[in-house]
Amino acid sequence: MNLPSSIVVSGFVIASVWFALLFQPEAVWAQVEATQYTLDPQEVNQEATSTKPSTLPETTSIAAAQVTPNAGAQETTLTLQAEVSLPKLSLQGVSLETSLQPEAIANLWLEFADRYDLHRRLNKSRINSYAIYRNFNSDFSRALVSIGYNSTDLDGSGEIAIQLAENQYTELLSPAQHSAEKMATAWQDIDYTRELEAIVEQHALNSSGQVVASSLYVLYR
Amino acid sequence: MEFFNRVFTEDQVYGFDLWINDWFFVFAMAVFVVELLRYALLSKITWTMLGDSITNFITLAATSGINALMAAFFYVTVFYIVYEQFSIIQLPISGWTIAACIILADLAYYWEHRFLHRNGFAWATHTVHHSSPEFNISVAYRHGPLDGFFPLFFHLPLAVIGFNPLVIFLSEVLVQLYQTLLHTEAVKKLPRPIEAVMNTPSHHRVHHATNRQYLDKNYAGIFIIWDRMFGTFAEEKEAVRYGVFPRINSVNPLKVYFHGFTKLFRQIAQSDSWGHRLQLLYRSPGWAWQKEQEKKNASENGDYVTLPKELL
């Protein structure tokens, strides 16, 4: 085969392989679409940062803040906290009554990352993973932690790890890329003098499963 | 199937890239030790072979340094700029995507490799790899100064059609590592189906040969099918003589590392026209050699060998 013919055949091979890749399973493509959605400035309050998001949400280190009530912080943050409505959340994923030490939370995220049965069932262009903290003990060192996807984002049915009705939440952090320090600081803005129903972390994921935006909400009783 | 439908993070791809790079080198060194023992048992081991091998690893260190600088200054950046700004789509990092990228990176490597042999400037760096009269695993690590530069042009189109740069880099590495193990005389021929589809030590020995019928053959990385399709395949039939013309007959690392560019610059300096100088940069080494012979013939009125048209 002469040179021009070889180049044409190479082009044909490249085009064939590339077209074949366009027919990958929908769940795989859903993650790319999620990137385009979550990076929409209308949807996400993009805080310009060149920090590369980690595979696991940086909020896995929030427990490093050890959830110490900070009355002083309350005064300054009360005026900044907005009320937002979150839809009904029925998480399918992993759930464990555990310590809030960073290692314990990180392990639970790793357990969730291994749930390929869930990742494959994703059906929506917008992908969010959630971490819900409930049933805190008296010194806030332990809680029932559930990590997963909302059932509405998944095909088929599965075991519900935790369910929260549609509610008005207090927004502690709006969706954006946040450093671990900022997430930890946001936990200190919770009013621990009030009874806590749940703390919800929401993580928007890109096509590679990396966190592109995180937000934090608290639901008081 | 589980692997192909799985979606990977950039961190996972990068981690695997680092892991395989490091551990493959350890594995290759173990194979090299076995090869040396084999040569010792066959009483074929020589001080020249050992010196040649040491030189190979010195060139590896030099090229690794140059590659690291290129990666830091522009190589990685260019891929990301093209992927982020000019790609027609962004493919998910799934097992399917990685497998497809390896196949296309292998095709890209075929063309890059063919270019390295058919372009005077590119050959000045790639000739280092071919200049060893030996053929063992250490020769796989014998690199020229700009060996890490040319892949940019041939793999960048993969970023344009939507492959994540880290997947492309991983594929480049896998294509390179596969070939590393082909640099051996210990393996004669593999079963026919493998020889038909895959690049093998036998096919790669032909590529390193200076036998006339083997010149500029078997450019493949992983799959020999590219050579079979594009008419650049040759079967190993007669014993192979390794090296380049003219022989460099040296294990001096500096001479080995720079002899290609030294020769090219000397040819350019001795040229009698700017047109000829330019042609030395973009035409094939075979063409340059042919012109030298013609010039010699004109001055000495002697006979000279004519290379076949496909080598010019």
Short mmCIF file of C-alpha atoms in Angstrom, two decimals:
data_model
loop_
_atom_site.label_atom_id
_atom_site.label_comp_id
_atom_site.label_asym_id
_atom_site.label_seq_id
_atom_site.Cartn_x
_atom_site.Cartn_y
_atom_site.Cartn_z
CA MET A 1 0.00 0.00 0.00
CA ASN A 2 1.45 3.38 -0.93
CA LEU A 3 1.77 6.29 1.49
CA PRO A 4 -1.42 8.23 0.60
CA SER A 5 -3.52 5.04 0.75
CA SER A 6 -1.96 4.13 4.10
CA ILE A 7 -2.85 7.54 5.50
CA VAL A 8 -6.44 7.25 4.25
CA VAL A 9 -6.80 3.78 5.76
CA SER A 10 -5.39 5.08 9.06
CA GLY A 11 -7.99 7.85 9.03
CA PHE A 12 -10.68 5.26 8.45
CA VAL A 13 -9.44 3.12 11.37
CA ILE A 14 -9.38 6.15 13.68
CA ALA A 15 -12.90 7.21 12.64
CA SER A 16 -14.25 3.66 13.11
CA VAL A 17 -12.81 3.27 16.60
CA TRP A 18 -13.97 6.75 17.57
CA PHE A 19 -17.53 6.15 16.35
CA ALA A 20 -17.63 2.85 18.22
CA LEU A 21 -16.74 4.71 21.40
CA LEU A 22 -19.80 6.92 21.03
CA PHE A 23 -21.95 3.86 21.72
CA GLN A 24 -20.69 3.26 25.22
CA PRO A 25 -23.28 2.50 27.94
CA GLU A 26 -25.45 5.43 29.00
CA ALA A 27 -24.27 5.35 32.58
CA VAL A 28 -20.74 6.09 31.36
CA TRP A 29 -21.90 9.06 29.29
CA ALA A 30 -24.07 10.38 32.08
CA GLN A 31 -20.99 11.46 33.93
CA VAL A 32 -19.76 13.60 31.03
CA GLU A 33 -23.13 15.28 30.77
CA ALA A 34 -23.03 15.90 34.49
CA THR A 35 -19.81 17.86 34.05
CA GLN A 36 -21.39 20.10 31.46
CA TYR A 37 -24.40 20.61 33.70
CA THR A 38 -22.64 21.27 36.93
CA LEU A 39 -20.15 23.63 35.36
CA ASP A 40 -22.95 25.83 34.09
CA PRO A 41 -22.47 29.20 35.79
CA GLN A 42 -26.22 29.44 36.21
CA GLU A 43 -26.19 26.29 38.26
CA VAL A 44 -23.00 26.50 40.18
CA ASN A 45 -21.50 29.43 41.98
CA GLN A 46 -18.05 28.94 40.59
CA GLU A 47 -15.43 30.13 42.96
CA ALA A 48 -12.39 30.55 40.80
CA THR A 49 -9.83 28.14 42.05
CA SER A 50 -7.21 26.12 40.32
CA THR A 51 -7.24 23.52 43.03
CA LYS A 52 -7.79 20.12 41.49
CA PRO A 53 -10.67 18.36 43.18
CA SER A 54 -9.78 15.10 44.79
CA THR A 55 -11.38 11.82 43.90
CA LEU A 56 -13.15 11.72 47.20
CA PRO A 57 -14.85 14.81 48.50
CA GLU A 58 -12.63 16.92 50.65
CA THR A 59 -15.48 16.95 53.10
CA THR A 60 -14.34 13.54 54.19
CA SER A 61 -11.98 15.53 56.34
CA ILE A 62 -14.64 17.67 57.87
CA ALA A 63 -14.59 15.60 60.97
CA ALA A 64 -11.11 16.97 61.52
CA ALA A 65 -12.88 20.00 62.80
CA GLN A 66 -14.31 17.67 65.42
CA VAL A 67 -17.63 19.48 65.24
CA THR A 68 -16.94 21.74 68.14
CA PRO A 69 -19.74 24.14 68.90
CA ASN A 70 -18.57 27.64 68.18
CA ALA A 71 -20.93 30.16 69.63
CA GLY A 72 -18.80 33.07 68.49
CA ALA A 73 -19.06 32.00 64.89
CA GLN A 74 -22.81 31.84 65.09
CA GLU A 75 -23.18 35.56 65.47
CA THR A 76 -21.24 36.33 62.34
CA THR A 77 -22.75 33.64 60.17
CA LEU A 78 -26.39 33.91 61.07
CA THR A 79 -26.93 36.76 58.67
CA LEU A 80 -25.12 34.93 55.86
CA GLN A 81 -27.04 31.65 56.03
CA ALA A 82 -29.84 31.27 53.53
CA GLU A 83 -32.79 28.94 53.60
CA VAL A 84 -32.96 26.60 50.63
CA SER A 85 -35.33 23.84 49.72
CA LEU A 86 -33.93 20.38 49.02
CA PRO A 87 -36.08 17.70 47.41
CA LYS A 88 -36.95 14.43 49.06
CA LEU A 89 -33.79 12.38 49.40
CA SER A 90 -33.91 8.60 49.31
CA LEU A 91 -30.30 7.52 49.31
CA GLN A 92 -29.10 4.21 47.96
CA GLY A 93 -25.56 3.54 49.05
CA VAL A 94 -23.76 2.78 52.26
CA SER A 95 -24.76 3.61 55.79
CA LEU A 96 -22.94 3.20 59.06
CA GLU A 97 -23.13 4.40 62.63
CA THR A 98 -19.55 5.55 62.96
CA SER A 99 -17.00 7.83 64.48
CA LEU A 100 -16.59 11.23 62.83
CA GLN A 101 -12.83 10.83 62.67
CA PRO A 102 -11.53 11.58 59.13
CA GLU A 103 -10.27 8.02 58.63
CA ALA A 104 -13.65 6.51 59.43
CA ILE A 105 -15.47 8.83 57.03
CA ALA A 106 -12.85 8.30 54.32
CA ASN A 107 -13.28 4.54 54.64
CA LEU A 108 -17.02 4.88 54.20
CA TRP A 109 -16.44 6.95 51.02
CA LEU A 110 -14.12 4.24 49.72
CA GLU A 111 -16.78 1.64 50.45
CA PHE A 112 -19.23 3.73 48.45
CA ALA A 113 -16.72 4.17 45.60
CA ASP A 114 -16.60 0.38 45.27
CA ARG A 115 -20.35 0.13 44.77
CA TYR A 116 -20.18 -0.31 40.97
CA ASP A 117 -23.68 -1.79 41.01
CA LEU A 118 -24.89 1.72 41.90
CA HIS A 119 -22.58 3.68 39.57
CA ARG A 120 -23.76 1.62 36.62
CA ARG A 121 -27.40 2.40 37.33
CA LEU A 122 -27.02 6.18 37.14
CA ASN A 123 -29.64 7.48 34.75
CA LYS A 124 -29.46 11.24 34.83
CA SER A 125 -27.28 13.85 33.30
CA ARG A 126 -26.89 15.57 36.64
CA ILE A 127 -25.03 13.46 39.13
CA ASN A 128 -24.82 14.32 42.77
CA SER A 129 -23.55 12.18 45.56
CA TYR A 130 -24.72 12.87 49.09
CA ALA A 131 -23.42 12.34 52.57
CA ILE A 132 -26.05 12.63 55.28
CA TYR A 133 -25.13 12.81 58.95
CA ARG A 134 -27.85 12.02 61.50
CA ASN A 135 -28.33 10.76 65.06
CA PHE A 136 -25.34 12.53 66.54
CA ASN A 137 -24.29 11.45 70.00
CA SER A 138 -24.06 13.92 72.87
CA ASP A 139 -20.51 15.12 72.15
CA PHE A 140 -20.91 14.99 68.36
CA SER A 141 -18.12 12.45 67.99
CA ARG A 142 -20.31 9.81 66.35
CA ALA A 143 -23.26 9.79 63.98
CA LEU A 144 -25.20 7.66 61.54
CA VAL A 145 -23.46 8.48 58.24
CA SER A 146 -25.08 7.58 54.92
CA ILE A 147 -23.38 8.08 51.55
CA GLY A 148 -25.08 7.46 48.25
CA TYR A 149 -27.07 8.61 45.25
CA ASN A 150 -30.65 9.80 45.32
CA SER A 151 -33.00 7.07 44.07
CA THR A 152 -34.38 9.40 41.39
CA ASP A 153 -30.92 9.40 39.79
CA LEU A 154 -30.79 5.63 39.58
CA ASP A 155 -32.47 3.09 37.36
CA GLY A 156 -34.29 0.21 39.00
CA SER A 157 -34.89 -0.23 42.65
CA GLY A 158 -32.54 -0.89 45.50
CA GLU A 159 -32.20 -0.78 49.22
CA ILE A 160 -32.80 2.69 50.65
CA ALA A 161 -30.06 3.58 53.09
CA ILE A 162 -31.77 6.69 54.39
CA GLN A 163 -34.74 8.87 53.56
CA LEU A 164 -35.31 12.58 54.20
CA ALA A 165 -38.52 14.38 53.25
CA GLU A 166 -38.47 17.59 51.20
CA ASN A 167 -37.48 20.33 53.59
CA GLN A 168 -36.18 23.84 54.08
CA TYR A 169 -32.49 23.62 54.96
CA THR A 170 -30.09 26.23 56.18
CA GLU A 171 -27.36 26.61 53.60
CA LEU A 172 -23.89 26.70 55.13
CA LEU A 173 -21.96 26.54 51.86
CA SER A 174 -23.33 27.20 48.40
CA PRO A 175 -22.27 24.89 45.52
CA ALA A 176 -18.64 25.58 44.52
CA GLN A 177 -15.21 24.06 44.88
CA HIS A 178 -14.28 24.39 48.52
CA SER A 179 -11.08 23.56 50.34
CA ALA A 180 -11.14 21.10 53.21
CA GLU A 181 -10.47 23.99 55.56
CA LYS A 182 -13.49 25.88 54.29
CA MET A 183 -15.71 22.84 54.67
CA ALA A 184 -14.46 22.33 58.20
CA THR A 185 -15.09 25.97 59.03
CA ALA A 186 -18.61 25.66 57.68
CA TRP A 187 -19.30 22.85 60.15
CA GLN A 188 -18.35 25.23 62.91
CA ASP A 189 -21.11 27.54 61.73
CA ILE A 190 -23.78 25.04 62.73
CA ASP A 191 -25.89 26.15 65.67
CA TYR A 192 -25.26 23.28 68.04
CA THR A 193 -27.55 24.80 70.63
CA ARG A 194 -30.47 23.74 68.46
CA GLU A 195 -31.51 20.15 67.89
CA LEU A 196 -30.05 18.75 64.70
CA GLU A 197 -32.10 16.57 62.38
CA ALA A 198 -29.48 16.13 59.69
CA ILE A 199 -26.44 17.62 58.00
CA VAL A 200 -26.32 17.11 54.24
CA GLU A 201 -23.27 17.35 52.01
CA GLN A 202 -24.01 17.47 48.31
CA HIS A 203 -21.21 16.77 45.81
CA ALA A 204 -21.59 17.38 42.08
CA LEU A 205 -19.36 15.00 40.14
CA ASN A 206 -17.69 15.31 36.76
CA SER A 207 -17.24 12.61 34.14
CA SER A 208 -14.27 11.20 36.00
CA GLY A 209 -16.20 10.94 39.23
CA GLN A 210 -14.32 13.86 40.70
CA VAL A 211 -16.01 16.49 42.81
CA VAL A 212 -16.49 19.73 40.89
CA ALA A 213 -18.76 21.44 43.40
CA SER A 214 -19.77 20.84 46.99
CA SER A 215 -22.40 22.35 49.21
CA LEU A 216 -23.38 21.91 52.85
CA TYR A 217 -26.81 22.17 54.47
CA VAL A 218 -28.18 21.69 57.94
CA LEU A 219 -31.71 20.73 58.95
CA TYR A 220 -32.75 21.76 62.42
CA ARG A 221 -35.65 20.10 64.19
CA MET B 1 -16.85 -6.68 30.87
CA GLU B 2 -16.80 -5.18 34.35
CA PHE B 3 -13.50 -3.44 33.51
CA PHE B 4 -14.73 -2.00 30.21
CA ASN B 5 -17.89 -0.45 31.69
CA ARG B 6 -16.09 0.90 34.69
CA VAL B 7 -15.43 4.64 34.87
CA PHE B 8 -12.01 5.70 36.16
CA THR B 9 -10.89 8.93 37.74
CA GLU B 10 -7.92 10.90 36.46
CA ASP B 11 -6.14 10.09 39.71
CA GLN B 12 -6.59 6.37 39.12
CA VAL B 13 -5.23 6.62 35.58
CA TYR B 14 -2.27 8.71 36.71
CA GLY B 15 -1.60 6.37 39.63
CA PHE B 16 -1.59 3.34 37.34
CA ASP B 17 0.73 5.15 34.93
CA LEU B 18 3.25 5.82 37.71
CA TRP B 19 2.91 2.33 39.15
CA ILE B 20 3.43 0.50 35.89
CA ASN B 21 6.34 2.76 34.91
CA ASP B 22 8.20 2.06 38.14
CA TRP B 23 7.53 -1.64 38.49
CA PHE B 24 8.00 -2.45 34.84
CA PHE B 25 11.52 -1.05 35.05
CA VAL B 26 12.27 -3.37 37.98
CA PHE B 27 10.86 -6.29 35.98
CA ALA B 28 12.85 -5.34 32.87
CA MET B 29 16.05 -5.19 34.91
CA ALA B 30 15.37 -8.69 36.21
CA VAL B 31 14.91 -9.88 32.62
CA PHE B 32 18.15 -8.13 31.67
CA VAL B 33 20.03 -10.02 34.38
CA VAL B 34 18.62 -13.29 33.03
CA GLU B 35 19.71 -12.27 29.53
CA LEU B 36 23.25 -11.57 30.73
CA LEU B 37 23.38 -14.98 32.42
CA ARG B 38 22.22 -16.55 29.17
CA TYR B 39 24.95 -14.75 27.22
CA ALA B 40 27.47 -15.86 29.86
CA LEU B 41 26.37 -19.48 29.54
CA LEU B 42 26.69 -19.22 25.77
CA SER B 43 30.13 -17.60 26.22
CA LYS B 44 28.90 -14.62 24.22
CA ILE B 45 29.25 -12.01 26.92
CA THR B 46 31.94 -9.40 26.22
CA TRP B 47 33.26 -6.24 27.84
CA THR B 48 32.00 -4.32 24.82
CA MET B 49 28.50 -5.64 25.41
CA LEU B 50 28.63 -4.60 29.06
CA GLY B 51 30.01 -1.18 28.14
CA ASP B 52 27.31 -0.80 25.51
CA SER B 53 24.65 -1.67 28.10
CA ILE B 54 25.98 0.88 30.59
CA THR B 55 25.94 3.48 27.83
CA ASN B 56 22.33 2.58 27.11
CA PHE B 57 21.32 3.37 30.68
CA ILE B 58 23.28 6.64 30.59
CA THR B 59 21.32 7.70 27.51
CA LEU B 60 18.15 6.71 29.37
CA ALA B 61 19.04 9.01 32.25
CA ALA B 62 19.83 11.88 29.88
CA THR B 63 16.64 11.49 27.86
CA SER B 64 14.54 11.10 31.01
CA GLY B 65 15.89 14.43 32.21
CA ILE B 66 15.13 16.13 28.90
CA ASN B 67 11.65 14.57 28.83
CA ALA B 68 10.96 15.78 32.36
CA LEU B 69 11.88 19.31 31.32
CA MET B 70 9.68 19.11 28.22
CA ALA B 71 6.80 17.76 30.30
CA ALA B 72 7.18 20.56 32.81
CA PHE B 73 7.46 23.35 30.25
CA PHE B 74 5.04 22.48 27.49
CA TYR B 75 4.29 18.83 26.70
CA VAL B 76 1.54 18.25 29.26
CA THR B 77 0.20 21.79 28.92
CA VAL B 78 -0.23 21.50 25.17
CA PHE B 79 -2.23 18.31 25.54
CA TYR B 80 -4.51 19.86 28.17
CA ILE B 81 -5.03 23.08 26.20
CA VAL B 82 -6.01 21.10 23.12
CA TYR B 83 -8.23 18.75 25.15
CA GLU B 84 -9.96 21.54 27.05
CA GLN B 85 -10.25 24.11 24.25
CA PHE B 86 -10.18 22.33 20.89
CA SER B 87 -11.46 18.78 21.37
CA ILE B 88 -14.61 17.93 19.45
CA ILE B 89 -15.88 15.87 22.39
CA GLN B 90 -14.65 14.73 25.79
CA LEU B 91 -14.81 10.98 26.06
CA PRO B 92 -15.49 9.42 29.47
CA ILE B 93 -12.56 7.60 31.05
CA SER B 94 -14.04 4.12 30.84
CA GLY B 95 -12.38 0.78 30.20
CA TRP B 96 -13.64 0.96 26.60
CA THR B 97 -12.05 4.36 26.13
CA ILE B 98 -8.72 3.21 27.55
CA ALA B 99 -8.68 0.10 25.35
CA ALA B 100 -9.53 2.15 22.24
CA CYS B 101 -6.90 4.74 23.11
CA ILE B 102 -4.24 2.04 23.37
CA ILE B 103 -5.14 0.80 19.88
CA LEU B 104 -5.10 4.31 18.39
CA ALA B 105 -1.95 5.28 20.29
CA ASP B 106 -0.33 2.21 18.77
CA LEU B 107 -1.39 3.37 15.31
CA ALA B 108 -0.09 6.86 16.11
CA TYR B 109 3.16 5.28 17.24
CA TYR B 110 3.45 3.41 13.94
CA TRP B 111 3.32 6.69 12.04
CA GLU B 112 5.62 8.48 14.46
CA HIS B 113 8.13 5.65 14.19
CA ARG B 114 7.90 5.61 10.40
CA PHE B 115 8.49 9.38 10.43
CA LEU B 116 11.53 8.98 12.71
CA HIS B 117 13.07 6.71 10.08
CA ARG B 118 12.06 8.75 7.06
CA ASN B 119 12.93 12.28 8.16
CA GLY B 120 16.53 13.45 8.39
CA PHE B 121 16.08 15.62 11.49
CA ALA B 122 14.03 13.00 13.34
CA TRP B 123 16.51 10.26 12.40
CA ALA B 124 19.30 12.28 14.01
CA THR B 125 17.77 11.51 17.39
CA HIS B 126 16.28 8.08 16.67
CA THR B 127 19.53 6.73 15.21
CA VAL B 128 20.84 6.56 18.79
CA HIS B 129 18.38 3.76 19.54
CA HIS B 130 19.49 1.84 16.47
CA SER B 131 23.22 2.39 16.75
CA SER B 132 23.93 -0.46 19.16
CA PRO B 133 25.49 -3.56 17.60
CA GLU B 134 23.82 -5.56 20.41
CA PHE B 135 20.22 -6.56 20.91
CA ASN B 136 19.07 -7.00 24.49
CA ILE B 137 16.66 -5.37 26.93
CA SER B 138 19.11 -2.56 27.70
CA VAL B 139 18.93 -1.46 24.03
CA ALA B 140 15.25 -0.67 24.59
CA TYR B 141 16.43 2.03 27.00
CA ARG B 142 18.92 3.53 24.56
CA HIS B 143 17.34 6.84 23.59
CA GLY B 144 18.27 9.95 21.63
CA PRO B 145 18.03 13.53 22.93
CA LEU B 146 14.72 14.41 21.27
CA ASP B 147 13.01 11.02 21.38
CA GLY B 148 10.40 12.43 23.73
CA PHE B 149 9.60 15.38 21.49
CA PHE B 150 8.15 13.80 18.36
CA PRO B 151 5.34 11.81 20.03
CA LEU B 152 3.66 15.17 20.68
CA PHE B 153 2.71 15.68 17.05
CA PHE B 154 1.43 12.17 16.46
CA HIS B 155 -0.55 11.73 19.69
CA LEU B 156 -2.04 15.22 19.94
CA PRO B 157 -4.83 14.33 17.47
CA LEU B 158 -6.06 11.84 20.08
CA ALA B 159 -6.74 14.78 22.40
CA VAL B 160 -8.58 16.55 19.57
CA ILE B 161 -10.95 13.60 19.19
CA GLY B 162 -11.65 13.59 22.91
CA PHE B 163 -9.25 11.32 24.75
CA ASN B 164 -8.21 12.62 28.16
CA PRO B 165 -4.47 13.52 28.14
CA LEU B 166 -3.75 11.18 31.04
CA VAL B 167 -5.31 8.30 29.11
CA ILE B 168 -3.15 9.22 26.11
CA PHE B 169 0.00 9.34 28.27
CA LEU B 170 -0.88 5.98 29.80
CA SER B 171 -1.40 4.50 26.33
CA GLU B 172 1.94 5.92 25.13
CA VAL B 173 3.64 4.30 28.10
CA LEU B 174 1.97 0.93 27.51
CA VAL B 175 2.99 0.95 23.84
CA GLN B 176 6.57 1.75 24.84
CA LEU B 177 6.71 -0.83 27.61
CA TYR B 178 5.34 -3.56 25.37
CA GLN B 179 8.18 -2.95 22.95
CA THR B 180 10.80 -3.00 25.66
CA LEU B 181 10.40 -6.74 26.06
CA LEU B 182 10.82 -7.26 22.32
CA HIS B 183 14.49 -6.33 22.51
CA THR B 184 15.82 -9.82 23.02
CA GLU B 185 17.50 -12.61 21.13
CA ALA B 186 16.38 -15.17 23.71
CA VAL B 187 12.94 -15.58 22.14
CA LYS B 188 13.03 -16.95 18.62
CA LYS B 189 9.52 -17.24 17.15
CA LEU B 190 6.18 -17.23 18.95
CA PRO B 191 3.13 -19.26 17.80
CA ARG B 192 1.91 -18.23 14.34
CA PRO B 193 -1.33 -16.51 15.39
CA ILE B 194 0.68 -14.29 17.73
CA GLU B 195 3.32 -13.57 15.07
CA ALA B 196 0.49 -12.69 12.67
CA VAL B 197 -1.13 -10.04 14.86
CA MET B 198 1.32 -8.92 17.51
CA ASN B 199 4.73 -7.36 17.30
CA THR B 200 7.24 -9.96 18.52
CA PRO B 201 10.97 -10.17 19.24
CA SER B 202 11.43 -11.71 15.80
CA HIS B 203 9.65 -8.82 14.05
CA HIS B 204 11.55 -6.27 16.08
CA ARG B 205 14.92 -7.86 15.37
CA VAL B 206 14.14 -7.26 11.70
CA HIS B 207 13.42 -3.63 12.52
CA HIS B 208 16.86 -3.23 14.09
CA ALA B 209 18.63 -4.94 11.21
CA THR B 210 21.02 -3.46 8.68
CA ASN B 211 20.44 -6.31 6.22
CA ARG B 212 19.33 -4.64 2.99
CA GLN B 213 15.97 -6.44 2.73
CA TYR B 214 15.13 -5.49 6.33
CA LEU B 215 15.81 -1.75 6.07
CA ASP B 216 12.90 0.47 7.17
CA LYS B 217 10.61 -2.41 8.02
CA ASN B 218 8.41 -3.35 10.99
CA TYR B 219 7.70 0.01 12.59
CA ALA B 220 4.94 -1.43 14.78
CA GLY B 221 4.60 -0.91 18.50
CA ILE B 222 2.18 -3.52 19.81
CA PHE B 223 0.31 -4.70 16.72
CA ILE B 224 2.27 -5.81 13.65
CA ILE B 225 -0.96 -5.59 11.62
CA TRP B 226 -0.17 -1.94 10.82
CA ASP B 227 3.00 -2.99 8.97
CA ARG B 228 1.18 -5.80 7.23
CA MET B 229 -1.58 -3.40 6.13
CA PHE B 230 0.68 -0.58 5.01
CA GLY B 231 3.30 -2.68 3.22
CA THR B 232 6.22 -2.18 5.58
CA PHE B 233 6.39 -5.71 6.94
CA ALA B 234 9.32 -8.12 6.58
CA GLU B 235 9.63 -11.62 7.98
CA GLU B 236 12.79 -12.63 9.81
CA LYS B 237 14.43 -15.19 7.53
CA GLU B 238 18.18 -14.67 7.52
CA ALA B 239 20.36 -13.82 10.51
CA VAL B 240 20.12 -10.21 11.54
CA ARG B 241 23.07 -7.78 11.66
CA TYR B 242 22.30 -4.96 14.09
CA GLY B 243 23.36 -1.33 14.08
CA VAL B 244 23.41 1.58 11.66
CA PHE B 245 25.47 2.69 8.68
CA PRO B 246 28.11 3.89 9.18
CA ARG B 247 28.92 1.91 12.35
CA ILE B 248 29.81 4.12 15.28
CA ASN B 249 32.08 1.53 16.96
CA SER B 250 32.01 3.26 20.31
CA VAL B 251 30.55 2.89 23.76
CA ASN B 252 31.41 6.48 24.66
CA PRO B 253 28.04 7.83 25.94
CA LEU B 254 28.63 11.32 24.54
CA LYS B 255 29.53 10.00 21.09
CA VAL B 256 26.60 7.59 21.09
CA TYR B 257 24.13 10.20 22.31
CA PHE B 258 25.08 12.97 19.91
CA HIS B 259 26.43 11.15 16.85
CA GLY B 260 23.16 11.57 14.93
CA PHE B 261 23.05 15.33 15.30
CA THR B 262 26.83 15.63 14.86
CA LYS B 263 26.53 13.85 11.52
CA LEU B 264 23.50 15.88 10.46
CA PHE B 265 25.16 19.21 11.29
CA ARG B 266 28.35 18.13 9.50
CA GLN B 267 26.32 17.28 6.40
CA ILE B 268 24.55 20.63 6.61
CA ALA B 269 27.83 22.48 7.03
CA GLN B 270 29.35 20.71 4.02
CA SER B 271 26.33 21.31 1.76
CA ASP B 272 26.82 23.61 -1.19
CA SER B 273 23.29 25.03 -1.33
CA TRP B 274 20.53 26.10 1.06
CA GLY B 275 18.07 23.93 -0.84
CA HIS B 276 20.17 20.87 -0.12
CA ARG B 277 20.53 21.85 3.53
CA LEU B 278 16.76 22.10 3.84
CA GLN B 279 16.30 18.75 2.18
CA LEU B 280 18.71 17.15 4.63
CA LEU B 281 16.27 18.14 7.37
CA TYR B 282 13.08 16.80 5.86
CA ARG B 283 14.07 14.09 3.40
CA SER B 284 15.04 10.57 4.40
CA PRO B 285 18.48 9.47 5.63
CA GLY B 286 18.53 7.14 2.61
CA TRP B 287 18.23 10.16 0.32
CA ALA B 288 21.10 11.92 2.11
CA TRP B 289 23.26 8.82 1.80
CA GLN B 290 22.42 8.51 -1.91
CA LYS B 291 23.39 12.14 -2.51
CA GLU B 292 26.68 11.60 -0.71
CA GLN B 293 27.40 8.64 -2.97
CA GLU B 294 26.57 10.66 -6.08
CA LYS B 295 28.82 13.46 -4.94
CA LYS B 296 31.62 11.01 -4.23
CA ASN B 297 31.10 9.45 -7.65
CA ALA B 298 31.27 12.81 -9.35
CA SER B 299 34.58 13.63 -7.68
CA GLU B 300 36.15 10.18 -7.98
CA ASN B 301 34.30 8.94 -11.07
CA GLY B 302 33.78 5.65 -9.25
CA ASP B 303 30.85 3.28 -8.92
CA TYR B 304 28.31 3.70 -6.18
CA VAL B 305 25.43 1.68 -4.88
CA THR B 306 21.92 2.86 -5.66
CA LEU B 307 19.28 2.44 -2.98
CA PRO B 308 15.80 1.24 -3.92
CA LYS B 309 13.29 4.02 -4.54
CA GLU B 310 11.26 3.26 -1.39
CA LEU B 311 14.28 4.00 0.80
CA LEU B 312 14.93 7.43 -0.69
#
